[in-house]
Amino acid sequence: MQIPLTTIARSPAGNDRTMSRRQELKGFPMAAADTIVERDPQIAPDYSREEQDGVQKIEAFAERMLGLFNDSALTLMVSIGHRTGLFDVLADLDPSTSEEIAEASGLNERYIREWLGAMTTGGIVQHNPNSHRYWLPAERAALLTRAASPNNLASVSQWFAVLGSVEDRVVEAFRHGKGVPYSAYGRFHEVMAEESGQTVVAALEEHILPLVPGLIDKLEQGIDVVDVGCGRGKALLYLAERFPRSRFTGIDFSSEAMQAATAEVAERGLENLEFECRDAAKWDAREEFDLVLAFDAIHDQPAPARVLENIRRAVRPDGVFLMQDIAAASCVHGNMNHPVGPFIYTISCMHCMSVSLAGGGPGLGAAWGKELALQMLSDAGFGDVRVEQLPHDIINYYYVVTPSLEGRG
């Protein structure tokens, strides 16, 4: 594989002086201690100011693209480091050789050595070239290991491989516009459940539930709760154990997710929690729940407006709908300074928007935004809506919603 990155400088006669990185290295075999030294990207002094500005912009963008390739490659390796447990192993080891790491992890040394090459050149793992020992600095282990949860950023890197697996189908969808179904995404529910454990479950009692005054007291006394689009039900599993007097229901149209969730209910011996394989757009509960939850689920729906209407009917008059969804503006110009703007639009294009379109839906996308969310909640018949953002959570809004008595039907 070759990255076609070339530096071009024009001579006064108009001839191109082109040297690719491959030409630079031709005939220079690299020994173990050799390094690649960058050439001085000097612009020919006889350029006009306008030409120099153009060349500088090209070279700056080329450097950005090269950095993007390196960071994208590292993201895949970070995912592998997480899934294989290599970050966890390294965090517990003193500086070690690749052989020692292989012995401690039970993994193949040759693969580990190549992975370490990416981690070391990428500035994640440290390396002593004299002793050939590797180690993971504590400040990086604090963001890359399971022990660091809920701050384990390595788990997030799994999404890129999951989404990359459907690239061909998304490319086809650009032409036919019909989307890609949930069933095409291998490991989706597994990765989503792991993310939920970090972003939702870990924050429930300290941050999320207190957004509704008095809610924890009510849960302790005993209320009826449903989670719409619950996936493998990690949030409900926690809540059912924490609040045994309350009654919990999870609904999701994925039979795979519901089977996994139901198995875990049996394993934990919970009697106050049940899961139902159900399409929320066809759900017809009437004033059955004191609390309805939806964590990052509404914008994916094939019929989001109908789901919101069904939720409004399901909430009791004095109940609450607590919706977590992506913190974004409804227009792209409002997201120009979003710290994870490209991430949100990419996840949306590759999954959120596409699965909605595949089901015949509007394809709201992850960045449907606060403005549209508020309008749709109002259209569904909800009354008061309060939008909160937690200090530790840069990616989500929390909508605390109560029903409108006039809009109930």
Tab-separated table of C-alpha atoms in Angstrom:
chain	number	residue	atom	x	y	z
A	1	MET	CA	0.000	0.000	0.000
A	2	GLN	CA	1.277	3.475	-0.848
A	3	ILE	CA	0.129	6.906	0.305
A	4	PRO	CA	0.398	9.205	-2.732
A	5	LEU	CA	1.865	12.150	-0.867
A	6	THR	CA	4.177	14.213	-3.063
A	7	THR	CA	5.873	17.579	-2.612
A	8	ILE	CA	6.024	19.587	-5.837
A	9	ALA	CA	7.986	22.784	-6.441
A	10	ARG	CA	7.953	24.597	-9.769
A	11	SER	CA	11.124	25.986	-11.287
A	12	PRO	CA	11.160	29.342	-13.122
A	13	ALA	CA	10.979	27.473	-16.431
A	14	GLY	CA	7.785	25.799	-15.361
A	15	ASN	CA	9.292	22.327	-14.867
A	16	ASP	CA	8.093	20.243	-11.936
A	17	ARG	CA	10.632	19.060	-9.397
A	18	THR	CA	8.856	16.112	-7.818
A	19	MET	CA	10.219	13.824	-5.158
A	20	SER	CA	8.008	11.272	-3.539
A	21	ARG	CA	8.874	9.711	-0.211
A	22	ARG	CA	9.533	6.438	-2.028
A	23	GLN	CA	12.120	8.128	-4.267
A	24	GLU	CA	13.759	9.738	-1.255
A	25	LEU	CA	14.324	6.365	0.373
A	26	LYS	CA	15.239	4.385	-2.735
A	27	GLY	CA	18.631	2.745	-2.319
A	28	PHE	CA	18.857	3.488	1.407
A	29	PRO	CA	18.118	0.308	3.386
A	30	MET	CA	17.218	1.196	6.960
A	31	ALA	CA	19.072	-0.267	9.904
A	32	ALA	CA	17.414	-0.684	13.304
A	33	ALA	CA	18.492	2.761	14.541
A	34	ASP	CA	17.840	4.680	11.304
A	35	THR	CA	15.246	7.436	11.267
A	36	ILE	CA	13.510	9.317	8.481
A	37	VAL	CA	14.433	12.998	8.467
A	38	GLU	CA	11.969	15.376	6.894
A	39	ARG	CA	13.188	17.573	4.034
A	40	ASP	CA	12.833	21.311	4.328
A	41	PRO	CA	9.623	22.108	2.398
A	42	GLN	CA	11.085	25.405	1.101
A	43	ILE	CA	9.066	27.201	-1.542
A	44	ALA	CA	10.947	28.474	-4.596
A	45	PRO	CA	11.827	32.142	-3.972
A	46	ASP	CA	10.638	33.225	-7.433
A	47	TYR	CA	6.998	32.360	-6.686
A	48	SER	CA	4.543	35.209	-6.677
A	49	ARG	CA	2.910	35.870	-3.328
A	50	GLU	CA	-0.354	34.395	-4.628
A	51	GLU	CA	1.431	31.244	-5.849
A	52	GLN	CA	3.287	30.858	-2.565
A	53	ASP	CA	0.013	31.163	-0.664
A	54	GLY	CA	-1.558	28.482	-2.870
A	55	VAL	CA	1.345	26.076	-2.418
A	56	GLN	CA	1.386	26.650	1.339
A	57	LYS	CA	-2.316	25.857	1.529
A	58	ILE	CA	-1.827	22.659	-0.464
A	59	GLU	CA	1.076	21.558	1.700
A	60	ALA	CA	-0.810	22.403	4.901
A	61	PHE	CA	-3.783	20.329	3.762
A	62	ALA	CA	-1.489	17.496	2.691
A	63	GLU	CA	0.000	17.477	6.182
A	64	ARG	CA	-3.477	17.415	7.670
A	65	MET	CA	-4.440	14.449	5.475
A	66	LEU	CA	-1.265	12.597	6.447
A	67	GLY	CA	-2.068	13.157	10.104
A	68	LEU	CA	-5.607	11.934	9.468
A	69	PHE	CA	-4.295	8.692	7.933
A	70	ASN	CA	-1.983	8.094	10.881
A	71	ASP	CA	-4.680	8.835	13.447
A	72	SER	CA	-7.208	6.657	11.622
A	73	ALA	CA	-4.735	3.797	11.569
A	74	LEU	CA	-4.065	4.267	15.283
A	75	THR	CA	-7.792	4.174	15.992
A	76	LEU	CA	-7.984	0.634	14.604
A	77	MET	CA	-4.968	-0.394	16.659
A	78	VAL	CA	-6.472	1.179	19.797
A	79	SER	CA	-9.603	-0.885	19.197
A	80	ILE	CA	-7.511	-4.031	18.947
A	81	GLY	CA	-5.602	-3.061	22.091
A	82	HIS	CA	-8.916	-2.766	23.909
A	83	ARG	CA	-10.505	-5.949	22.570
A	84	THR	CA	-7.440	-8.109	23.189
A	85	GLY	CA	-6.884	-6.629	26.647
A	86	LEU	CA	-3.356	-5.520	25.759
A	87	PHE	CA	-3.804	-2.094	27.335
A	88	ASP	CA	-4.951	-3.749	30.565
A	89	VAL	CA	-1.953	-6.079	30.525
A	90	LEU	CA	0.536	-3.282	29.810
A	91	ALA	CA	-0.892	-1.149	32.594
A	92	ASP	CA	-0.055	-3.909	35.098
A	93	LEU	CA	3.445	-4.633	33.782
A	94	ASP	CA	6.785	-3.016	34.373
A	95	PRO	CA	8.633	-2.134	31.141
A	96	SER	CA	8.637	-5.408	29.218
A	97	THR	CA	9.794	-6.976	25.973
A	98	SER	CA	7.297	-8.135	23.372
A	99	GLU	CA	7.999	-11.721	24.460
A	100	GLU	CA	7.187	-10.895	28.066
A	101	ILE	CA	4.009	-9.099	27.034
A	102	ALA	CA	2.999	-12.117	24.945
A	103	GLU	CA	3.542	-14.414	27.915
A	104	ALA	CA	1.539	-12.179	30.237
A	105	SER	CA	-1.343	-11.758	27.773
A	106	GLY	CA	-1.437	-15.236	26.264
A	107	LEU	CA	-1.334	-13.674	22.781
A	108	ASN	CA	0.930	-14.183	19.777
A	109	GLU	CA	4.270	-12.360	20.095
A	110	ARG	CA	4.596	-11.480	16.410
A	111	TYR	CA	1.216	-9.748	16.321
A	112	ILE	CA	1.986	-7.994	19.583
A	113	ARG	CA	5.298	-6.732	18.236
A	114	GLU	CA	3.632	-5.230	15.150
A	115	TRP	CA	0.883	-3.694	17.281
A	116	LEU	CA	3.547	-2.219	19.555
A	117	GLY	CA	5.158	-0.676	16.479
A	118	ALA	CA	1.969	1.257	15.767
A	119	MET	CA	1.491	2.197	19.426
A	120	THR	CA	5.090	3.381	19.791
A	121	THR	CA	5.371	5.400	16.576
A	122	GLY	CA	1.923	6.782	17.361
A	123	GLY	CA	3.042	8.131	20.726
A	124	ILE	CA	0.812	5.947	22.902
A	125	VAL	CA	3.215	3.295	24.215
A	126	GLN	CA	6.744	4.230	25.285
A	127	HIS	CA	9.779	2.255	24.101
A	128	ASN	CA	13.417	1.927	25.168
A	129	PRO	CA	15.414	1.196	21.970
A	130	ASN	CA	18.362	-0.184	23.941
A	131	SER	CA	16.501	-2.716	26.082
A	132	HIS	CA	13.618	-3.191	23.608
A	133	ARG	CA	11.151	-2.799	26.458
A	134	TYR	CA	7.730	-1.218	26.206
A	135	TRP	CA	5.443	0.392	28.775
A	136	LEU	CA	2.158	2.276	28.974
A	137	PRO	CA	2.504	5.536	30.950
A	138	ALA	CA	0.029	5.901	33.804
A	139	GLU	CA	-1.541	9.060	32.371
A	140	ARG	CA	-2.431	7.136	29.195
A	141	ALA	CA	-3.571	4.017	31.031
A	142	ALA	CA	-6.021	6.340	32.829
A	143	LEU	CA	-7.882	6.706	29.515
A	144	LEU	CA	-7.265	3.353	27.826
A	145	THR	CA	-7.973	0.551	30.296
A	146	ARG	CA	-11.051	-1.162	31.667
A	147	ALA	CA	-9.951	-0.163	35.150
A	148	ALA	CA	-10.319	3.465	34.015
A	149	SER	CA	-14.023	3.077	33.180
A	150	PRO	CA	-16.077	5.250	32.752
A	151	ASN	CA	-13.125	7.142	31.266
A	152	ASN	CA	-11.965	4.320	28.999
A	153	LEU	CA	-11.760	6.041	25.614
A	154	ALA	CA	-10.301	2.936	23.993
A	155	SER	CA	-13.750	1.352	23.957
A	156	VAL	CA	-15.056	4.157	21.724
A	157	SER	CA	-12.530	3.223	19.029
A	158	GLN	CA	-14.476	0.007	18.358
A	159	TRP	CA	-17.118	1.990	16.494
A	160	PHE	CA	-14.849	2.661	13.541
A	161	ALA	CA	-14.353	-1.016	12.748
A	162	VAL	CA	-18.068	-1.702	13.253
A	163	LEU	CA	-19.012	1.096	10.868
A	164	GLY	CA	-16.233	0.323	8.423
A	165	SER	CA	-17.648	-3.173	7.997
A	166	VAL	CA	-20.695	-1.735	6.201
A	167	GLU	CA	-18.868	0.800	4.030
A	168	ASP	CA	-19.733	-1.030	0.789
A	169	ARG	CA	-23.423	-1.034	1.685
A	170	VAL	CA	-23.370	2.649	2.651
A	171	VAL	CA	-21.701	3.496	-0.667
A	172	GLU	CA	-24.517	1.627	-2.426
A	173	ALA	CA	-27.042	3.529	-0.300
A	174	PHE	CA	-25.621	6.832	-1.570
A	175	ARG	CA	-27.020	5.741	-4.940
A	176	HIS	CA	-30.333	4.105	-4.041
A	177	GLY	CA	-31.032	6.119	-0.864
A	178	LYS	CA	-32.706	3.270	1.017
A	179	GLY	CA	-30.310	2.948	3.945
A	180	VAL	CA	-28.618	-0.006	5.635
A	181	PRO	CA	-30.577	-2.169	8.125
A	182	TYR	CA	-29.550	-2.867	11.723
A	183	SER	CA	-28.948	-6.508	10.844
A	184	ALA	CA	-25.928	-5.528	8.721
A	185	TYR	CA	-23.975	-4.159	11.687
A	186	GLY	CA	-21.977	-6.911	13.355
A	187	ARG	CA	-21.186	-6.380	17.058
A	188	PHE	CA	-23.434	-3.295	17.167
A	189	HIS	CA	-25.379	-4.278	20.279
A	190	GLU	CA	-22.249	-5.581	21.988
A	191	VAL	CA	-20.374	-2.315	21.490
A	192	MET	CA	-23.447	-0.223	22.292
A	193	ALA	CA	-23.942	-2.107	25.560
A	194	GLU	CA	-20.333	-1.450	26.537
A	195	GLU	CA	-20.714	2.239	25.717
A	196	SER	CA	-23.962	2.391	27.687
A	197	GLY	CA	-22.170	0.943	30.698
A	198	GLN	CA	-19.703	3.819	30.580
A	199	THR	CA	-21.811	6.780	29.494
A	200	VAL	CA	-25.226	6.004	31.012
A	201	VAL	CA	-25.001	3.447	33.808
A	202	ALA	CA	-21.950	5.028	35.424
A	203	ALA	CA	-23.672	8.422	35.498
A	204	LEU	CA	-27.236	7.403	36.412
A	205	GLU	CA	-27.368	7.899	40.140
A	206	GLU	CA	-24.924	10.760	40.524
A	207	HIS	CA	-25.801	12.844	37.475
A	208	ILE	CA	-28.787	11.731	35.369
A	209	LEU	CA	-31.531	10.789	37.838
A	210	PRO	CA	-31.049	13.978	39.911
A	211	LEU	CA	-32.082	15.980	36.831
A	212	VAL	CA	-35.645	15.120	37.887
A	213	PRO	CA	-36.210	16.467	41.433
A	214	GLY	CA	-37.413	13.772	43.818
A	215	LEU	CA	-37.025	10.964	41.276
A	216	ILE	CA	-34.627	8.864	43.355
A	217	ASP	CA	-37.034	8.963	46.310
A	218	LYS	CA	-39.897	7.848	44.064
A	219	LEU	CA	-37.805	5.008	42.649
A	220	GLU	CA	-37.017	3.840	46.160
A	221	GLN	CA	-40.718	3.909	47.070
A	222	GLY	CA	-41.731	2.088	43.891
A	223	ILE	CA	-42.852	3.371	40.460
A	224	ASP	CA	-43.367	1.992	36.934
A	225	VAL	CA	-40.515	2.644	34.507
A	226	VAL	CA	-40.017	1.819	30.821
A	227	ASP	CA	-36.918	2.285	28.665
A	228	VAL	CA	-37.734	2.757	24.965
A	229	GLY	CA	-35.067	1.462	22.602
A	230	CYS	CA	-33.219	-0.115	25.522
A	231	GLY	CA	-30.764	-2.306	23.583
A	232	ARG	CA	-29.287	-4.917	25.910
A	233	GLY	CA	-30.806	-3.081	28.855
A	234	LYS	CA	-27.709	-2.132	30.811
A	235	ALA	CA	-29.385	0.922	32.369
A	236	LEU	CA	-32.467	-1.050	33.437
A	237	LEU	CA	-30.398	-3.895	34.853
A	238	TYR	CA	-28.653	-1.409	37.093
A	239	LEU	CA	-31.878	0.355	38.081
A	240	ALA	CA	-33.749	-2.876	38.814
A	241	GLU	CA	-31.032	-3.999	41.206
A	242	ARG	CA	-30.682	-0.586	42.787
A	243	PHE	CA	-34.431	0.035	43.253
A	244	PRO	CA	-36.105	-3.335	43.999
A	245	ARG	CA	-39.495	-1.765	44.833
A	246	SER	CA	-39.880	-0.241	41.382
A	247	ARG	CA	-41.039	-2.151	38.290
A	248	PHE	CA	-39.060	-1.915	35.056
A	249	THR	CA	-39.782	-2.744	31.417
A	250	GLY	CA	-37.478	-2.517	28.438
A	251	ILE	CA	-38.651	-2.506	24.828
A	252	ASP	CA	-36.555	-2.814	21.681
A	253	PHE	CA	-37.277	-4.221	18.231
A	254	SER	CA	-34.002	-6.193	18.155
A	255	SER	CA	-34.609	-9.838	19.087
A	256	GLU	CA	-30.850	-10.289	19.502
A	257	ALA	CA	-30.673	-7.516	22.102
A	258	MET	CA	-33.796	-8.723	23.903
A	259	GLN	CA	-32.507	-12.292	24.137
A	260	ALA	CA	-29.228	-11.095	25.638
A	261	ALA	CA	-31.023	-8.803	28.093
A	262	THR	CA	-33.520	-11.470	29.162
A	263	ALA	CA	-30.701	-13.952	29.750
A	264	GLU	CA	-28.976	-11.471	32.043
A	265	VAL	CA	-32.205	-10.880	33.990
A	266	ALA	CA	-32.383	-14.638	34.648
A	267	GLU	CA	-28.705	-14.779	35.550
A	268	ARG	CA	-29.126	-11.998	38.125
A	269	GLY	CA	-32.427	-13.380	39.425
A	270	LEU	CA	-34.315	-10.103	38.972
A	271	GLU	CA	-38.085	-10.283	39.389
A	272	ASN	CA	-38.884	-6.603	38.823
A	273	LEU	CA	-37.562	-6.352	35.271
A	274	GLU	CA	-38.840	-7.677	31.957
A	275	PHE	CA	-37.890	-7.102	28.338
A	276	GLU	CA	-40.199	-7.115	25.332
A	277	CYS	CA	-39.254	-7.385	21.671
A	278	ARG	CA	-41.484	-4.647	20.348
A	279	ASP	CA	-41.532	-1.867	17.757
A	280	ALA	CA	-42.023	1.377	19.701
A	281	ALA	CA	-43.925	2.823	16.717
A	282	LYS	CA	-46.622	0.159	17.238
A	283	TRP	CA	-46.636	0.375	21.035
A	284	ASP	CA	-49.979	1.324	22.557
A	285	ALA	CA	-49.446	1.779	26.306
A	286	ARG	CA	-51.904	4.213	27.916
A	287	GLU	CA	-50.848	6.095	31.049
A	288	GLU	CA	-48.989	3.046	32.353
A	289	PHE	CA	-45.662	4.558	33.388
A	290	ASP	CA	-44.424	7.141	35.857
A	291	LEU	CA	-41.081	7.416	34.084
A	292	VAL	CA	-40.212	6.826	30.435
A	293	LEU	CA	-36.539	6.716	29.463
A	294	ALA	CA	-34.935	6.918	26.017
A	295	PHE	CA	-31.154	6.904	25.854
A	296	ASP	CA	-29.780	7.916	22.449
A	297	ALA	CA	-32.664	6.096	20.755
A	298	ILE	CA	-35.193	8.501	19.226
A	299	HIS	CA	-33.199	9.834	16.275
A	300	ASP	CA	-32.557	6.281	14.957
A	301	GLN	CA	-36.248	5.433	14.723
A	302	PRO	CA	-37.959	4.782	11.372
A	303	ALA	CA	-41.018	6.611	12.782
A	304	PRO	CA	-39.660	9.018	15.428
A	305	ALA	CA	-42.732	11.277	15.481
A	306	ARG	CA	-45.028	8.321	16.113
A	307	VAL	CA	-42.715	6.954	18.800
A	308	LEU	CA	-42.801	10.299	20.619
A	309	GLU	CA	-46.588	10.353	20.402
A	310	ASN	CA	-46.726	6.827	21.833
A	311	ILE	CA	-44.414	7.833	24.660
A	312	ARG	CA	-46.606	10.818	25.448
A	313	ARG	CA	-49.640	8.521	25.721
A	314	ALA	CA	-47.708	6.047	27.872
A	315	VAL	CA	-46.696	8.626	30.509
A	316	ARG	CA	-49.057	9.164	33.416
A	317	PRO	CA	-50.340	12.742	33.934
A	318	ASP	CA	-47.838	13.379	36.733
A	319	GLY	CA	-45.080	11.366	35.069
A	320	VAL	CA	-41.838	12.342	33.318
A	321	PHE	CA	-40.161	11.516	30.024
A	322	LEU	CA	-36.354	11.687	30.324
A	323	MET	CA	-34.690	11.664	26.913
A	324	GLN	CA	-30.964	11.620	26.330
A	325	ASP	CA	-29.926	12.522	22.804
A	326	ILE	CA	-27.018	14.039	20.921
A	327	ALA	CA	-26.042	17.607	21.836
A	328	ALA	CA	-26.111	19.388	18.500
A	329	ALA	CA	-27.767	22.153	16.565
A	330	SER	CA	-30.236	21.292	13.801
A	331	CYS	CA	-28.216	23.216	11.173
A	332	VAL	CA	-24.612	22.388	10.355
A	333	HIS	CA	-23.423	25.979	10.859
A	334	GLY	CA	-24.411	25.642	14.512
A	335	ASN	CA	-22.035	22.704	14.908
A	336	MET	CA	-18.895	24.221	13.386
A	337	ASN	CA	-17.202	24.497	16.781
A	338	HIS	CA	-18.585	21.252	18.194
A	339	PRO	CA	-15.695	19.332	19.800
A	340	VAL	CA	-16.804	16.071	18.160
A	341	GLY	CA	-18.729	17.410	15.169
A	342	PRO	CA	-17.064	15.223	12.497
A	343	PHE	CA	-17.468	12.181	14.764
A	344	ILE	CA	-21.213	12.801	15.169
A	345	TYR	CA	-21.881	13.310	11.453
A	346	THR	CA	-19.790	10.245	10.559
A	347	ILE	CA	-21.569	7.984	13.046
A	348	SER	CA	-24.840	9.353	11.715
A	349	CYS	CA	-24.070	8.848	8.028
A	350	MET	CA	-22.713	5.353	8.620
A	351	HIS	CA	-25.428	4.237	11.054
A	352	CYS	CA	-28.040	6.486	12.697
A	353	MET	CA	-29.419	8.149	9.574
A	354	SER	CA	-28.993	5.018	7.484
A	355	VAL	CA	-30.893	2.587	9.732
A	356	SER	CA	-33.812	5.018	9.893
A	357	LEU	CA	-33.885	5.314	6.098
A	358	ALA	CA	-33.657	1.529	5.791
A	359	GLY	CA	-36.885	1.275	7.775
A	360	GLY	CA	-38.645	3.800	5.563
A	361	GLY	CA	-38.057	6.607	8.040
A	362	PRO	CA	-37.021	10.258	7.651
A	363	GLY	CA	-33.374	9.662	8.559
A	364	LEU	CA	-33.219	12.360	11.227
A	365	GLY	CA	-29.588	11.561	11.927
A	366	ALA	CA	-27.610	11.967	15.124
A	367	ALA	CA	-27.340	15.716	14.553
A	368	TRP	CA	-31.110	16.252	14.318
A	369	GLY	CA	-30.437	18.926	16.903
A	370	LYS	CA	-32.101	20.611	19.822
A	371	GLU	CA	-34.304	22.887	17.707
A	372	LEU	CA	-35.943	20.015	15.818
A	373	ALA	CA	-36.128	17.862	18.951
A	374	LEU	CA	-38.047	20.583	20.796
A	375	GLN	CA	-40.413	21.042	17.869
A	376	MET	CA	-41.117	17.311	17.622
A	377	LEU	CA	-41.698	17.011	21.372
A	378	SER	CA	-44.185	19.852	21.145
A	379	ASP	CA	-45.896	18.288	18.120
A	380	ALA	CA	-46.193	15.013	20.050
A	381	GLY	CA	-48.226	16.793	22.711
A	382	PHE	CA	-45.661	17.307	25.427
A	383	GLY	CA	-45.853	20.409	27.598
A	384	ASP	CA	-42.903	21.659	29.604
A	385	VAL	CA	-39.456	20.733	28.274
A	386	ARG	CA	-36.258	21.517	30.114
A	387	VAL	CA	-32.939	20.874	28.360
A	388	GLU	CA	-29.908	20.099	30.511
A	389	GLN	CA	-26.272	19.343	29.761
A	390	LEU	CA	-24.049	17.627	32.304
A	391	PRO	CA	-20.556	19.071	32.880
A	392	HIS	CA	-18.789	15.764	32.213
A	393	ASP	CA	-20.793	14.907	29.064
A	394	ILE	CA	-19.892	16.859	25.919
A	395	ILE	CA	-21.927	14.703	23.558
A	396	ASN	CA	-25.473	14.623	24.999
A	397	TYR	CA	-28.417	16.798	25.921
A	398	TYR	CA	-30.910	15.619	28.538
A	399	TYR	CA	-34.523	16.562	27.880
A	400	VAL	CA	-36.702	16.521	30.997
A	401	VAL	CA	-40.239	16.436	29.622
A	402	THR	CA	-43.718	16.451	31.137
A	403	PRO	CA	-46.976	15.724	29.283
A	404	SER	CA	-49.480	18.323	28.247
A	405	LEU	CA	-52.953	17.450	29.493
A	406	GLU	CA	-54.532	19.236	26.523
A	407	GLY	CA	-52.544	17.136	24.068
A	408	ARG	CA	-53.375	13.734	25.511
A	409	GLY	CA	-55.442	11.344	23.421
